[in-house]
CSV table of C-alpha atoms in Angstrom, one decimal:
chain,number,residue,atom,x,y,z
K,15,GLY,CA,100.0,66.3,90.3
K,16,SER,CA,102.8,66.8,92.8
K,17,PHE,CA,103.1,65.1,95.7
K,18,ILE,CA,100.8,68.0,97.6
K,19,GLU,CA,98.1,67.0,95.4
K,20,LYS,CA,98.4,64.1,96.1
K,21,PHE,CA,98.0,64.5,99.4
K,22,CYS,CA,94.6,67.1,99.4
K,23,LYS,CA,93.5,65.2,97.2
K,24,LYS,CA,93.7,62.0,99.5
K,25,ASN,CA,92.3,63.5,102.7
K,26,ASN,CA,89.9,65.6,100.8
K,27,ILE,CA,91.5,68.8,101.4
K,28,GLY,CA,90.5,71.6,98.8
K,29,ILE,CA,89.8,74.9,99.3
K,30,THR,CA,87.6,77.9,97.1
K,31,THR,CA,86.3,81.1,98.6
K,32,GLU,CA,83.0,79.4,99.0
K,33,LEU,CA,84.1,76.3,100.9
K,34,ALA,CA,86.4,78.2,103.1
K,35,GLY,CA,84.8,81.7,103.0
K,36,HIS,CA,85.9,85.2,102.9
K,37,ASP,CA,89.8,85.3,104.0
K,38,GLY,CA,89.3,81.6,105.4
K,39,TYR,CA,92.2,79.0,105.4
K,40,ILE,CA,92.4,75.5,106.2
K,41,VAL,CA,95.6,73.9,108.5
K,42,LYS,CA,95.3,70.3,108.3
K,43,THR,CA,98.6,68.2,110.1
K,44,SER,CA,99.2,64.2,109.7
K,45,SER,CA,101.5,62.1,108.6
K,46,SER,CA,102.9,60.0,105.8
K,47,GLN,CA,106.1,57.8,104.5
K,48,LYS,CA,107.9,61.1,104.6
K,49,GLY,CA,107.4,61.7,107.9
K,50,SER,CA,104.7,64.8,109.5
K,51,ILE,CA,103.0,67.1,106.9
K,52,ILE,CA,100.8,69.9,107.6
K,53,VAL,CA,98.9,71.7,104.9
K,54,ILE,CA,97.5,75.4,104.9
K,55,ALA,CA,95.4,76.2,102.1
K,56,GLY,CA,94.2,79.9,102.0
K,57,ALA,CA,91.0,81.4,100.3
K,58,ASN,CA,93.7,84.1,99.3
K,59,LYS,CA,96.9,85.4,100.9
K,60,ARG,CA,95.0,87.1,104.0
K,61,GLY,CA,93.9,83.1,104.8
K,62,VAL,CA,96.6,81.7,104.3
K,63,THR,CA,98.6,84.2,105.9
K,64,TYR,CA,96.2,83.6,108.9
K,65,GLY,CA,96.4,79.9,108.7
K,66,ALA,CA,100.0,80.4,109.5
K,67,SER,CA,99.4,82.2,112.0
K,68,VAL,CA,97.1,79.7,114.3
K,69,LEU,CA,99.8,77.5,113.3
K,70,PHE,CA,102.8,78.6,115.6
K,71,ASP,CA,99.9,79.4,117.9
K,72,LEU,CA,100.1,75.5,117.8
K,73,LEU,CA,103.5,75.0,117.9
K,74,LYS,CA,105.6,74.1,121.5
K,75,ILE,CA,108.2,72.7,122.4
K,76,LYS,CA,108.6,69.3,124.3
K,77,ASP,CA,111.3,67.5,125.1
K,78,GLU,CA,113.9,70.1,122.9
K,79,LYS,CA,111.6,69.3,120.0
K,80,LEU,CA,109.0,70.6,118.4
K,81,ILE,CA,105.6,69.4,118.0
K,82,CYS,CA,102.2,70.4,116.5
K,83,PRO,CA,99.4,68.7,117.7
K,84,ALA,CA,96.9,66.7,114.9
K,85,VAL,CA,94.3,69.1,113.8
K,86,TYR,CA,92.1,70.1,111.1
K,87,ILE,CA,91.1,73.4,111.3
K,88,ARG,CA,88.4,75.5,109.1
K,89,ASP,CA,87.8,78.8,110.2
K,90,TRP,CA,86.2,82.3,108.2
K,91,ALA,CA,85.4,85.3,109.0
K,92,THR,CA,81.9,86.7,109.4
K,93,ILE,CA,82.4,90.0,109.3
K,94,GLN,CA,84.4,91.1,105.8
K,95,TRP,CA,85.9,93.9,106.7
K,96,ARG,CA,87.2,94.5,110.4
K,97,GLY,CA,89.8,97.8,109.8
K,98,ARG,CA,90.6,100.0,112.4
K,99,PRO,CA,91.2,104.1,111.2
K,100,THR,CA,95.0,104.7,112.1
K,101,GLU,CA,95.0,108.5,113.7
K,102,TYR,CA,98.2,109.2,114.2
K,103,ILE,CA,101.2,107.7,111.2
K,104,HIS,CA,104.0,106.6,112.8
K,105,LEU,CA,102.2,104.6,115.1
K,106,GLN,CA,102.2,102.3,111.6
K,107,THR,CA,105.0,100.5,112.3
K,108,GLU,CA,105.8,96.6,110.9
K,109,GLU,CA,105.3,95.2,114.6
K,110,ALA,CA,101.9,97.2,114.3
K,111,LEU,CA,100.7,95.6,110.9
K,112,ASP,CA,102.0,91.9,112.2
K,113,THR,CA,99.8,92.5,115.2
K,114,CYS,CA,96.8,93.4,112.3
K,115,VAL,CA,97.6,90.6,110.6
K,116,HIS,CA,97.1,88.2,114.2
K,117,SER,CA,94.0,90.0,114.9
K,118,ARG,CA,92.5,89.1,111.4
K,119,ILE,CA,92.2,92.8,110.7
K,120,ASN,CA,92.3,93.1,107.2
K,121,LEU,CA,92.1,96.4,106.3
K,122,ILE,CA,93.3,100.0,107.8
K,123,ASP,CA,92.4,103.7,107.6
K,124,LEU,CA,95.4,106.3,107.1
K,125,ARG,CA,94.5,108.8,108.6
K,126,ASP,CA,96.9,112.0,110.1
K,127,SER,CA,97.5,115.4,110.5
K,128,ASN,CA,101.2,115.5,110.2
K,129,ILE,CA,100.8,117.5,112.8
K,130,PRO,CA,102.9,117.1,115.8
K,131,GLY,CA,100.3,116.3,119.1
K,132,GLY,CA,97.7,116.6,115.6
K,133,TRP,CA,94.7,114.4,115.2
K,134,ALA,CA,93.3,112.8,112.4
K,135,PHE,CA,89.6,111.9,114.1
K,136,CYS,CA,88.0,113.1,110.8
K,137,GLY,CA,90.3,112.3,108.2
K,138,ILE,CA,93.0,113.8,106.7
K,139,PRO,CA,92.7,117.8,106.9
K,140,ALA,CA,92.3,118.7,103.7
K,141,GLY,CA,95.3,121.0,102.1
K,142,ILE,CA,97.8,119.1,104.3
K,143,ASN,CA,100.6,118.7,102.8
K,144,ILE,CA,101.1,114.4,103.1
K,145,ASP,CA,104.5,113.4,104.9
K,146,THR,CA,104.3,110.8,101.2
K,147,VAL,CA,107.0,108.5,103.1
K,148,LYS,CA,105.7,107.5,105.8
K,149,PHE,CA,102.5,107.4,103.7
K,150,LYS,CA,104.0,105.4,100.9
K,151,THR,CA,106.5,102.7,103.3
K,152,VAL,CA,102.5,102.5,105.7
K,153,ILE,CA,101.0,101.3,102.5
K,154,ASP,CA,103.5,98.7,101.5
K,155,ASN,CA,103.9,97.3,104.5
K,156,ALA,CA,100.3,96.4,104.8
K,157,HIS,CA,100.2,94.9,101.3
K,158,ALA,CA,102.7,93.3,101.8
K,159,ARG,CA,100.3,91.6,104.7
K,160,GLY,CA,97.8,91.0,102.2
K,161,ILE,CA,96.0,94.2,104.3
K,162,ALA,CA,93.5,97.0,102.3
K,163,VAL,CA,94.3,100.5,102.9
K,164,PHE,CA,92.5,103.4,102.5
K,165,GLY,CA,92.4,107.1,103.2
K,166,THR,CA,90.5,108.8,104.6
K,167,VAL,CA,89.9,113.3,104.0
K,168,ALA,CA,88.1,115.1,106.7
K,169,CYS,CA,85.9,116.9,104.1
K,170,SER,CA,83.9,119.0,106.5
K,171,VAL,CA,85.0,122.3,104.6
K,172,PRO,CA,83.9,125.6,103.8
K,173,PRO,CA,82.9,125.4,100.1
K,174,GLU,CA,86.2,127.9,99.3
K,175,ARG,CA,88.3,124.4,100.4
K,176,PHE,CA,86.6,121.9,98.3
K,177,ALA,CA,89.5,122.1,95.5
K,178,ASP,CA,91.9,121.4,98.7
K,179,VAL,CA,89.6,118.0,99.5
K,180,ILE,CA,90.5,117.1,95.9
K,181,ARG,CA,93.9,117.7,95.5
K,182,THR,CA,94.4,115.4,99.2
K,183,PHE,CA,92.9,112.7,97.9
K,184,ARG,CA,94.5,112.7,94.4
K,185,ASP,CA,97.8,112.6,96.6
K,186,LEU,CA,96.8,109.8,98.8
K,187,ILE,CA,95.5,108.0,95.5
K,188,ALA,CA,99.0,109.1,93.6
K,189,LEU,CA,101.1,106.9,96.8
């Protein structure tokens, strides 16, 4: 096996979804003849990202050297899906999505009125033209960070507008 496989076996580091829990991770530091070793293992991609985020929080500079304390951390989410609505798509910058990752938010709900100053509390208004470039950019950036995305359409409309609801859902699905 590889060096990392041997290290994990020697240090009893094994990770499965059952061991780590939903979005769980392990951060383990150790030493070997080759120097310091830091292992980050996750139950899934988000778990690895969360473990890396914790590692970066642990790193300190002392006497112009990067220091990482000796740790064994095993953590997981007690709430499987953690998210928040996004009423304004333009606020979902890469920096905002990085903050979601650091805060362990693993899903966002896209809803936007596409009207300057408009608010989409109940979802994207049925029948509006979605800014597909903005939405697709946010979706791609969120997925790159392991964040699930779903869109909400305001469905509280009279029957004659039901087709608008369906069209807006189809527009979102196409993205």
